[in-house]
Coordinates of C-alpha atoms in Angstrom, one line a residue:
Chain A
X24 CA 209.2 108.8 18.2
X25 CA 207.4 108.8 21.5
X26 CA 204.1 110.2 22.4
X27 CA 203.0 111.4 25.8
X28 CA 200.2 109.7 27.5
X29 CA 198.5 110.6 30.8
X30 CA 197.2 108.0 33.1
X31 CA 194.7 108.7 35.9
X32 CA 193.9 106.6 38.9
X33 CA 190.2 106.1 39.3
X34 CA 188.7 104.6 42.4
X35 CA 185.8 102.3 41.7
X36 CA 183.3 104.9 42.8
X37 CA 180.4 106.5 41.2
X38 CA 181.1 109.6 39.1
X39 CA 184.9 109.5 39.2
X40 CA 185.3 108.9 35.4
X41 CA 182.8 111.6 34.7
X42 CA 184.6 114.0 37.1
X43 CA 188.0 113.4 35.4
X44 CA 186.5 113.9 31.9
X45 CA 184.6 117.0 33.1
X46 CA 187.8 118.6 34.4
X47 CA 189.4 118.3 30.9
X48 CA 186.3 119.6 29.3
X49 CA 186.2 122.6 31.5
X50 CA 189.8 123.3 30.6
X51 CA 189.0 123.0 27.0
X52 CA 191.4 120.1 26.5
X53 CA 190.5 117.8 23.6
X54 CA 190.9 114.1 24.1
X55 CA 192.4 112.4 21.1
X56 CA 192.3 108.8 22.3
X57 CA 191.4 107.0 25.5
X58 CA 191.2 103.6 27.1
X59 CA 190.2 102.3 30.5
X60 CA 191.8 99.4 32.3
X61 CA 189.5 98.2 35.0
X62 CA 190.0 95.8 37.8
X63 CA 187.5 94.9 40.5
X64 CA 189.0 97.6 42.8
X65 CA 190.3 100.5 40.7
X66 CA 190.6 101.7 37.2
X67 CA 193.3 103.4 35.1
X68 CA 192.1 105.9 32.6
X69 CA 194.7 106.5 29.9
X70 CA 194.5 109.5 27.6
X71 CA 196.2 111.1 24.7
X72 CA 195.4 114.8 24.8
X73 CA 196.7 117.8 23.0
X74 CA 198.3 119.4 26.0
X75 CA 199.3 116.7 28.5
X76 CA 201.1 119.1 30.8
X77 CA 198.0 121.3 31.2
X78 CA 195.8 118.3 31.6
X79 CA 198.1 116.9 34.3
X80 CA 198.1 120.2 36.2
X81 CA 194.3 120.6 36.0
X82 CA 193.7 117.0 37.2
X83 CA 196.2 117.2 40.0
X84 CA 194.7 120.4 41.2
X85 CA 191.5 118.4 41.6
X86 CA 193.2 115.8 43.6
X87 CA 193.6 113.1 41.0
X88 CA 196.7 110.9 40.9
X89 CA 198.2 111.4 37.5
X90 CA 201.2 109.9 35.8
X91 CA 202.6 111.0 32.5
X92 CA 204.6 108.4 30.5
X93 CA 205.5 107.6 26.9
X94 CA 203.8 105.4 24.4
X95 CA 204.2 104.6 20.7
X96 CA 201.6 105.7 18.2
X97 CA 201.6 104.1 14.8
X98 CA 199.6 104.4 11.6
X99 CA 198.0 101.2 10.6
X100 CA 196.5 100.5 7.2
X101 CA 192.7 100.5 7.6
X102 CA 192.3 97.1 6.1
X103 CA 192.2 93.4 7.2
X104 CA 195.6 92.4 8.6
X105 CA 196.7 96.0 9.2
X106 CA 197.2 95.6 13.0
X107 CA 198.4 92.0 12.5
X108 CA 201.4 93.2 10.5
X109 CA 202.5 95.6 13.3
X110 CA 202.1 92.9 15.9
X111 CA 204.0 90.5 13.8
X112 CA 207.0 92.8 13.8
X113 CA 206.9 93.1 17.6
X114 CA 206.4 89.3 17.9
X115 CA 209.4 88.5 15.7
X116 CA 211.5 90.9 17.8
X117 CA 210.3 89.2 21.0
X118 CA 208.8 92.4 22.3
X119 CA 206.0 92.2 24.8
X120 CA 203.0 94.4 24.4
X121 CA 201.6 95.7 27.7
X122 CA 198.5 97.2 26.2
X123 CA 197.2 98.9 23.1
X124 CA 194.2 100.9 22.0
X125 CA 193.1 102.8 19.0
X126 CA 192.4 106.4 18.1
X127 CA 189.2 107.9 17.1
X128 CA 190.5 108.4 13.6
X129 CA 189.2 110.7 10.9
X130 CA 191.8 109.7 8.3
X131 CA 190.0 107.7 5.6
X132 CA 192.5 104.9 4.9
X133 CA 194.6 104.9 8.1
X134 CA 193.9 103.8 11.6
X135 CA 196.1 105.0 14.5
X136 CA 197.1 102.6 17.3
X137 CA 198.7 103.4 20.6
X138 CA 201.1 100.7 21.8
X139 CA 202.8 100.3 25.2
X140 CA 205.6 97.8 24.9
X141 CA 207.5 96.5 27.9
X142 CA 210.5 98.4 26.8
X143 CA 209.5 101.5 24.7
X144 CA 212.9 102.0 23.0
X145 CA 213.1 98.4 21.9
X146 CA 209.6 98.7 20.5
X147 CA 210.4 101.9 18.6
X148 CA 213.6 100.3 17.2
X149 CA 211.9 97.2 16.0
X150 CA 209.1 99.2 14.2
X151 CA 211.4 101.8 12.7
X152 CA 213.7 99.0 11.3
X153 CA 210.7 97.8 9.4
X154 CA 209.9 101.3 8.2
X155 CA 206.8 101.7 10.1
X156 CA 205.9 105.4 10.5
X157 CA 205.6 106.4 14.1
X158 CA 203.6 109.5 14.9
X159 CA 204.8 112.5 16.9
X160 CA 202.6 114.7 19.1
X161 CA 202.4 117.2 16.2
X162 CA 201.1 114.5 13.9
X163 CA 198.6 113.4 16.4
X164 CA 197.3 116.9 17.1
X165 CA 196.9 117.6 13.4
X166 CA 194.7 114.6 12.8
Chain B
X3 CA 218.1 92.6 95.9
X4 CA 214.7 91.6 97.1
X5 CA 213.1 94.0 99.6
X6 CA 210.5 91.6 101.0
X7 CA 211.7 88.0 100.5
X8 CA 208.7 86.5 102.1
X9 CA 206.1 88.3 100.0
X10 CA 207.9 88.3 96.7
X11 CA 209.2 84.7 96.8
X12 CA 206.2 83.0 98.4
X13 CA 205.4 79.4 97.4
X14 CA 202.4 79.2 95.1
X15 CA 200.1 77.4 97.4
X16 CA 200.8 79.7 100.3
X17 CA 200.3 82.7 98.0
X18 CA 196.9 81.5 96.8
X19 CA 195.8 80.8 100.3
X20 CA 196.8 84.4 101.3
X21 CA 195.1 85.9 98.3
X22 CA 191.8 84.0 98.9
X23 CA 191.8 85.1 102.5
X24 CA 192.4 88.7 101.5
X25 CA 189.9 88.6 98.6
X26 CA 187.1 87.5 100.9
X27 CA 187.9 90.3 103.3
X28 CA 188.1 93.0 100.6
X29 CA 184.8 91.9 99.0
X30 CA 183.2 92.1 102.4
X31 CA 184.7 95.5 103.1
X32 CA 183.5 96.8 99.8
X33 CA 180.0 95.3 100.3
X34 CA 179.6 96.6 103.8
X35 CA 181.0 100.1 103.4
X36 CA 180.6 101.3 99.8
X37 CA 176.9 101.8 98.8
X38 CA 177.9 101.5 95.1
X39 CA 179.2 97.9 95.6
X40 CA 176.3 97.0 97.9
X41 CA 173.7 98.0 95.4
X42 CA 175.6 96.3 92.6
X43 CA 176.0 93.0 94.5
X44 CA 172.4 93.1 95.7
X45 CA 171.1 93.5 92.1
X46 CA 173.2 90.6 91.0
X47 CA 172.1 88.6 94.1
X48 CA 175.7 88.2 95.1
X49 CA 176.9 88.0 98.7
X50 CA 180.5 88.2 100.0
X51 CA 180.0 84.6 101.1
X52 CA 179.8 83.5 97.5
X53 CA 183.6 83.8 97.3
X54 CA 184.8 80.4 98.2
X55 CA 187.8 80.1 95.9
X56 CA 190.0 82.5 93.9
X57 CA 188.1 81.4 90.8
X58 CA 184.9 82.8 92.3
X59 CA 186.2 86.3 91.6
X60 CA 184.9 85.7 88.1
X61 CA 181.3 86.0 89.5
X62 CA 182.0 89.5 90.6
X63 CA 181.1 92.5 88.5
X64 CA 183.8 94.8 86.9
X65 CA 184.5 98.3 88.0
X66 CA 185.2 100.7 85.1
X67 CA 186.7 104.2 85.0
X68 CA 183.3 105.6 84.3
X69 CA 181.9 103.9 87.4
X70 CA 184.6 105.7 89.4
X71 CA 183.9 109.0 87.6
X72 CA 180.2 108.7 88.6
X73 CA 181.2 108.4 92.2
X74 CA 183.3 111.6 91.9
X75 CA 184.7 112.8 94.2
X76 CA 184.4 110.6 97.3
X77 CA 181.7 108.1 96.5
X78 CA 184.0 105.0 96.5
X79 CA 185.5 105.6 99.9
X80 CA 185.0 102.7 102.3
X81 CA 185.9 104.6 105.4
X82 CA 184.6 107.8 107.0
X83 CA 186.2 110.8 105.3
X84 CA 188.2 111.7 108.4
X85 CA 190.1 108.4 108.1
X86 CA 191.4 109.5 104.7
X87 CA 194.8 111.3 105.1
X88 CA 195.7 111.9 101.5
X89 CA 194.0 112.1 98.1
X90 CA 195.3 111.9 94.5
X91 CA 193.5 112.1 91.2
X92 CA 194.1 110.9 87.7
X93 CA 194.9 113.5 85.1
X94 CA 191.3 113.9 84.0
X95 CA 192.2 114.3 80.3
X96 CA 189.1 112.4 79.2
X97 CA 186.6 114.0 81.6
X98 CA 186.2 114.4 85.3
X99 CA 189.3 112.9 87.1
X100 CA 189.0 109.9 89.3
X101 CA 189.9 110.3 92.9
X102 CA 191.9 107.9 95.0
X103 CA 191.8 108.2 98.8
X104 CA 194.4 106.7 101.2
X105 CA 194.2 105.9 104.9
X106 CA 197.4 105.7 107.0
X107 CA 197.6 102.0 106.3
X108 CA 197.1 102.5 102.6
X109 CA 200.0 104.9 102.4
X110 CA 202.1 102.3 104.3
X111 CA 201.2 99.8 101.6
X112 CA 202.0 102.2 98.9
X113 CA 205.4 102.9 100.5
X114 CA 206.0 99.1 100.8
X115 CA 205.2 98.2 97.2
X116 CA 207.2 101.2 95.9
X117 CA 210.1 100.2 98.2
X118 CA 210.0 96.7 96.7
X119 CA 209.9 98.3 93.2
X120 CA 212.9 100.5 93.8
X121 CA 214.9 97.7 95.4
X122 CA 214.1 95.6 92.3
X123 CA 215.7 98.4 90.3
X124 CA 218.8 98.1 92.4
X125 CA 218.2 100.9 94.9
X126 CA 219.4 100.6 98.5
X127 CA 220.2 102.9 101.5
X128 CA 223.3 104.3 99.8
X129 CA 221.5 105.4 96.7
X130 CA 220.5 109.0 95.7
X131 CA 217.3 108.9 93.8
X132 CA 216.5 111.9 91.7
X133 CA 212.7 111.8 91.5
X134 CA 211.7 113.7 88.4
X135 CA 208.1 112.6 88.5
X136 CA 205.8 115.5 89.2
X137 CA 204.8 116.0 92.9
X138 CA 201.2 116.9 93.4
X139 CA 197.8 115.3 92.7
X140 CA 199.6 113.0 90.2
X141 CA 200.6 109.8 92.0
X142 CA 204.1 109.5 90.3
X143 CA 206.0 112.0 92.5
X144 CA 204.8 111.0 95.9
X145 CA 204.6 107.3 95.1
X146 CA 208.3 107.2 94.4
X147 CA 208.9 109.5 97.4
X148 CA 207.2 107.1 99.8
X149 CA 209.1 104.1 98.4
X150 CA 212.5 105.9 99.0
X151 CA 211.4 106.6 102.6
X152 CA 210.6 102.9 103.1
X153 CA 214.0 101.6 102.0
X154 CA 216.0 104.5 103.5
X155 CA 217.5 105.7 100.2
X156 CA 218.1 109.5 99.8
X157 CA 215.4 111.1 97.7
X158 CA 216.0 114.2 95.7
X159 CA 212.5 115.5 95.4
X160 CA 213.2 117.7 92.4
X161 CA 209.9 117.0 90.7
X162 CA 209.3 117.4 86.9
X163 CA 210.7 120.1 84.6
X164 CA 213.7 122.5 84.6
X165 CA 216.0 120.3 82.8
X166 CA 219.1 122.4 83.2
X167 CA 218.7 122.3 87.0
X168 CA 218.0 118.5 86.8
X169 CA 221.4 118.1 85.1
X170 CA 223.2 120.4 87.5
X171 CA 221.8 118.4 90.5
X172 CA 222.6 115.1 88.8
X173 CA 226.2 116.1 88.5
X174 CA 226.7 117.8 91.9
X175 CA 224.7 115.4 94.1
X176 CA 226.0 112.3 92.2
X177 CA 222.5 110.9 91.6
X178 CA 222.6 107.1 91.1
X179 CA 219.0 106.4 90.1
X180 CA 216.5 108.6 88.2
X181 CA 212.7 108.2 88.1
X182 CA 210.7 109.8 85.3
X183 CA 208.7 109.0 82.2
X184 CA 210.7 107.3 79.5
X185 CA 210.2 110.1 77.1
X186 CA 211.6 112.6 79.6
X187 CA 214.6 110.3 80.0
X188 CA 215.2 110.5 76.3
X189 CA 214.9 114.2 76.3
X190 CA 217.3 114.4 79.3
X191 CA 219.8 112.4 77.4
X192 CA 219.6 114.8 74.4
X193 CA 220.1 117.8 76.6
X194 CA 223.1 116.1 78.3
X195 CA 224.6 115.6 75.0
X196 CA 224.0 119.2 73.9
X197 CA 225.6 120.4 77.1
X198 CA 228.6 118.2 76.5
X199 CA 228.2 116.4 79.7
X200 CA 230.3 113.3 79.7
X201 CA 228.1 110.4 80.9
X202 CA 231.1 108.7 82.5
X203 CA 231.4 111.6 84.9
X204 CA 227.8 111.0 86.1
X205 CA 227.1 108.4 88.8
X206 CA 223.9 107.1 87.2
X207 CA 223.3 103.4 87.3
X208 CA 219.5 102.8 86.8
X209 CA 216.3 104.5 85.8
X210 CA 212.7 103.6 86.8
X211 CA 210.5 104.7 84.0
X212 CA 206.8 104.6 83.7
X213 CA 203.5 106.5 83.4
X214 CA 203.4 106.0 79.7
X215 CA 203.8 103.2 77.1
X216 CA 207.3 102.6 75.7
X217 CA 209.1 100.0 73.6
X218 CA 212.1 97.8 73.7
X219 CA 213.8 100.0 71.1
X220 CA 213.3 103.0 73.4
X221 CA 214.8 101.0 76.3
X222 CA 217.9 100.3 74.2
X223 CA 218.3 103.9 73.2
X224 CA 217.9 105.2 76.8
X225 CA 220.3 102.6 78.1
X226 CA 223.0 103.4 75.5
X227 CA 222.7 107.2 75.8
X228 CA 222.6 107.3 79.6
X229 CA 224.7 104.2 80.3
X230 CA 222.2 102.9 82.8
X231 CA 219.8 100.0 83.2
X232 CA 216.3 101.2 82.2
X233 CA 213.5 99.5 84.0
X234 CA 209.8 99.6 83.6
X235 CA 207.3 100.4 86.4
X236 CA 203.6 100.1 86.2
X237 CA 200.7 101.4 88.3
X238 CA 197.6 103.4 88.1
X239 CA 195.9 106.0 90.4
X240 CA 192.7 104.0 90.7
X241 CA 194.5 101.1 92.2
X242 CA 197.2 102.9 94.2
X243 CA 199.6 104.7 91.9
X244 CA 203.0 103.5 90.7
X245 CA 204.1 100.3 92.4
X246 CA 201.5 97.8 91.2
X247 CA 204.3 96.0 89.2
X248 CA 208.0 96.5 88.5
X249 CA 210.6 95.0 86.2
X250 CA 213.7 93.3 87.7
X251 CA 217.2 93.0 86.2
X252 CA 216.0 90.1 84.0
X253 CA 214.0 92.6 82.0
X254 CA 211.5 89.9 81.2
X255 CA 208.2 91.3 82.4
X256 CA 207.0 93.2 85.4
X257 CA 206.4 91.5 88.7
X258 CA 203.0 92.2 90.1
X259 CA 202.9 92.5 93.9
X260 CA 200.2 89.9 94.2
X261 CA 199.8 90.0 98.0
X262 CA 198.3 93.5 97.4
X263 CA 196.9 93.4 93.9
X264 CA 195.1 90.5 92.3
X265 CA 195.6 90.4 88.5
X266 CA 193.4 88.8 85.8
X267 CA 193.4 88.9 82.1
X268 CA 190.1 89.1 80.2
X269 CA 189.0 89.2 76.6
X270 CA 187.8 92.8 76.4
X271 CA 185.0 91.9 74.1
X272 CA 183.5 88.8 75.7
X273 CA 184.8 89.7 79.2
X274 CA 185.8 86.1 79.7
X275 CA 188.9 85.3 81.8
X276 CA 191.9 84.3 79.7
X277 CA 194.6 81.8 80.6
X278 CA 198.3 82.3 81.3
X279 CA 200.2 83.8 78.4
X280 CA 197.1 84.9 76.6
X281 CA 197.0 88.6 75.6
X282 CA 194.1 90.6 76.8
X283 CA 193.0 93.4 79.2
X284 CA 194.5 93.6 82.6
X285 CA 191.9 93.6 85.4
X286 CA 193.1 94.4 89.0
X287 CA 191.5 94.0 92.4
X288 CA 193.0 95.7 95.4
X289 CA 193.4 93.1 98.1
X290 CA 194.5 95.2 101.0
X291 CA 193.4 98.8 100.6
X292 CA 191.1 100.1 103.3
X293 CA 190.3 103.6 102.0
X294 CA 189.1 102.6 98.6
X295 CA 188.8 98.9 97.8
X296 CA 188.4 98.4 94.1
X297 CA 186.9 95.2 92.7
X298 CA 188.0 94.0 89.3
X299 CA 189.0 97.3 87.8
X300 CA 189.3 97.2 84.0
X301 CA 192.6 98.9 83.3
X302 CA 192.2 99.0 79.5
X303 CA 195.8 98.1 79.3
X304 CA 196.7 95.1 77.1
X305 CA 199.2 92.5 78.5
X306 CA 199.6 88.8 79.3
X307 CA 200.6 87.1 82.6
X308 CA 203.5 84.7 83.0
X309 CA 203.6 82.4 86.0
X310 CA 206.9 80.6 85.7
X311 CA 209.5 81.4 88.3
X312 CA 211.8 84.3 87.3
X313 CA 215.6 84.2 87.1
X314 CA 215.7 86.7 89.9
X315 CA 214.1 84.2 92.3
X316 CA 210.8 85.9 92.7
X317 CA 207.7 83.7 92.4
X318 CA 205.1 86.4 92.0
X319 CA 203.5 86.6 88.5
X320 CA 204.9 88.8 85.8
X321 CA 203.0 90.8 83.2
X322 CA 204.4 91.7 79.8
X323 CA 205.2 95.2 78.9
X324 CA 202.0 97.0 78.1
X325 CA 201.6 96.9 74.3
X326 CA 198.4 98.8 73.8
X327 CA 195.0 100.0 75.1
X328 CA 191.7 98.4 74.6
X329 CA 190.4 101.7 73.3
X330 CA 192.0 101.1 70.0
X331 CA 192.5 97.3 70.1
X332 CA 191.0 95.1 67.4
X333 CA 190.5 91.4 67.5
X334 CA 190.5 90.0 64.0
X335 CA 190.1 86.3 63.5
X336 CA 191.2 85.9 67.1
X337 CA 194.4 87.9 66.6
X338 CA 194.9 91.1 68.5
X339 CA 195.8 94.0 66.2
X340 CA 196.6 97.6 66.9
X341 CA 196.2 100.3 64.3
X342 CA 199.7 101.4 65.4
X343 CA 201.1 98.2 64.0
X344 CA 199.6 98.9 60.6
X345 CA 200.8 102.4 60.7
X346 CA 204.3 101.2 61.5
X347 CA 204.2 99.0 58.4
X348 CA 202.9 101.8 56.2
X349 CA 205.5 104.3 57.4
X350 CA 208.3 102.1 56.2
X351 CA 207.0 102.4 52.6
X352 CA 208.5 105.2 50.7
X353 CA 206.2 107.6 48.9
X354 CA 203.2 106.4 50.9
X355 CA 201.1 109.0 52.7
X356 CA 200.5 107.8 56.3
X357 CA 196.8 108.3 55.8
X358 CA 194.9 105.1 56.1
X359 CA 191.7 103.6 57.3
X360 CA 191.1 100.1 58.7
X361 CA 187.8 98.5 57.9
X362 CA 186.8 95.3 59.6
X363 CA 183.9 93.3 58.3
X364 CA 182.5 89.8 58.7
X365 CA 180.8 88.9 55.5
X366 CA 180.3 85.2 56.4
X367 CA 181.8 83.7 59.5
X368 CA 185.3 85.0 59.1
X369 CA 186.6 88.5 59.7
X370 CA 188.0 90.4 56.8
X371 CA 190.5 93.2 57.2
X372 CA 190.7 95.9 54.7
X373 CA 193.2 98.7 54.8
X374 CA 192.5 101.7 52.6
X375 CA 195.6 103.6 51.6
X376 CA 195.7 106.8 49.6
X377 CA 197.3 106.5 46.2
X378 CA 200.1 108.8 45.3
X379 CA 202.0 109.4 42.1
X380 CA 204.9 107.4 43.6
X381 CA 202.7 104.4 43.9
X382 CA 200.7 104.8 40.7
X383 CA 201.6 103.6 37.1
X384 CA 199.9 103.4 33.8
X385 CA 200.0 99.6 34.0
X386 CA 197.5 97.5 36.1
X387 CA 200.3 95.0 36.7
X388 CA 202.4 97.6 38.5
X389 CA 199.6 99.0 40.6
X390 CA 198.7 95.5 41.7
X391 CA 202.3 94.8 42.6
X392 CA 202.4 97.9 44.8
X393 CA 199.1 96.8 46.4
X394 CA 200.6 93.3 47.1
X395 CA 203.8 94.8 48.5
X396 CA 201.8 96.9 50.9
X397 CA 199.7 93.8 51.9
X398 CA 202.8 91.8 52.6
X399 CA 204.4 94.5 54.7
X400 CA 201.3 94.7 56.8
X401 CA 201.1 91.0 56.9
X402 CA 204.6 90.8 58.3
X403 CA 203.8 93.2 61.0
X404 CA 200.5 91.8 62.2
X405 CA 200.6 88.2 61.0
X406 CA 197.2 88.4 59.3
X407 CA 196.2 88.4 55.7
X408 CA 194.9 91.8 54.7
X409 CA 193.3 93.3 51.6
X410 CA 194.8 96.7 50.7
X411 CA 192.6 99.1 48.6
X412 CA 194.1 102.1 47.0
X413 CA 191.8 105.1 47.2
X414 CA 192.1 108.6 45.8
X415 CA 194.2 111.2 47.5
X416 CA 192.6 113.2 50.4
X417 CA 189.5 111.0 50.2
X418 CA 190.1 109.4 53.7
X419 CA 188.5 111.3 56.6
X420 CA 190.7 113.7 58.4
X421 CA 189.9 115.2 61.7
X422 CA 191.5 117.9 63.9
X423 CA 192.4 115.7 66.7
X424 CA 192.5 112.0 66.6
X425 CA 191.9 110.7 63.1
X426 CA 189.2 108.0 62.7
X427 CA 191.4 105.1 61.7
X428 CA 189.1 102.2 62.4
X429 CA 185.7 101.3 61.1
X430 CA 184.5 98.1 62.7
X431 CA 181.4 97.0 60.8
X432 CA 181.1 93.7 62.4
X433 CA 177.8 93.0 64.2
X434 CA 178.5 91.5 67.6
X435 CA 175.0 91.7 68.9

C-alpha cells in the first residue's frame, strides 16, 4: 500500500516555509505529517496531507516547485524497539532507507512512520511478507 | 590571389618601419587639426614628438564611441569641411550615431582595402558581385561597391531586401560572389530551397559575410546550403567601414590591413596592452586617413592577434573571429567568460528554463562564479541526493563550456529578474576600486 507525499522545493530564503504552510492553511488543507530536509543552499519540505492533488495545485499556482511521489506508511508499536523491528526487516532484506519521519499521532498505542526506501515496491514486499500493516490514504486521513 | 603583394606580404621589419612612420604622421595630424585631440594631449602633457617607437602608442589616450558621439556631427574632422566628399554614420541604435567623414584620398584607401578583401575572397575582373549590403549611410553597401570598382569586377548594386528579386538576379546574371550579413545568407538559402532552385544551376562560388557576429557552425551551414566558400569580413564605421580585415581561403583568422590600420589588444578592465595570442579588446588606430584620424579606438570587440605567416603567403597580422563584445564580457580568475557560453550550456539541459543569473564575487582573493538557475518540477525530487546530482550535472555542463569551476544554485521559479528588453544576466559584485 502506497501513500502519496508531496515535496516542495524551498529556497534558503526568509519566509519561504511560512509561505508554503500558509498557502495550505488558506486552502484549508490539513497537514498530517511533515519533515524538512535542509542543505546549506535549499530545503525540501515533505508533507502528507489529506488532499495532495489540491495541495499541489494551490502550491503550484503560487509558483512553488512541487513533486508528488509515493512513500510507505507503517504502524509501529509505541514502545521501545518498535521502530527497530521495522528497520530490522528492511535491513535483512537489504533494502536501503532514503529517509523516514513520524506522524503526529493521536493513537494511544501506535506510532506511524513514513518510510521512503530506495525501491518502494521492494520495501512494501519485504514489510508485507512479515505481516506489517501498511496504511492507505484512507487510514491516514481517519487518524 | 593577392591584390597588393607589396603591402600584404611585407617583411616584418619593413612593415614596422612603415607603421612607425605613418603613426608619427597621423598623431601629428590629429594633434594639429582636431581640437579634441589637442586638448587631450595637452592635458596629458603629450606631444606628437613623444612617439619614437611603435610601443610608444601605449602612451596615447584611447578614443571611445562616446568621445565620438560627443563630437557629433563633425567635431572629429581633421580637414576643412569642404574637403570632405562623403559621410557615413553608424546605425545609432544606442544613442546618437557616430559620423565618419571621407576625403578623396580616404575613399581611395577604402576602395583599396576593400579591393584587397574581395580579392582575398577570390574575386577578380571576371566576377559578378551581388552586393546585398544596404546602400546608404550604412558603410556596408558603398564599401563593397568601392572595392569592386578598384579591382574591376562587375558590381550588381542590388542593396538589401527583396529576396525574390535577389534570387531572380542571381540566376539570370550568373552572380559568382555575394556580399551580405551571414544571417541574410542563411535566410537566402532557405528561400532558395523553398523556391526549389537547384544550387548547382547557380554560379555562386563565394560569399563575403560580415557586419554581425557569427560562428563556425553558421559557416558550415551556409557553405553546405549554398555550395560556396563563406568568408568573414570585419570593419567598423568609426575606422573606415568594412575592409579593416578579411579572411583568406585558409579560414584561419582575418588579415588586418596593417599599412592602414594599427591593431592592439588590451585588457578591457586594466587597459593594459596584451601580447600575441591573448584574448582581449581590439583597439584600432587609423594610420592613413586624412578626413578623420582616430587614435586608439576601443572597438569593444573581443579577439586575439596571430602574427605567424599565413598559408596564403600574407605576412600581415591575423585576428581571430570576433567572439564577443566587452559590453557583456566577464573576466573570472583571469579567464574570459561570456554569458552566452553559460546560456548555451543551460539550453542543452532538458527541462531547464533558460532563465539564469550570473553572480560574480570575490570573497577573498579569488573570484567566485555562481549561476542561479530556476528549479522546475523536471529537475526537482523529494530526495536531497537527486537534487544535488542535478545541481552537479548543471555545474559540470557549464564547466565543460567555460573551463571554470562554478557553483550552481537552484532558486524558485520566476524568482529571477525579468525585463522587457535585455534581461539582466550578470551581477558583478567584485570591487575593482
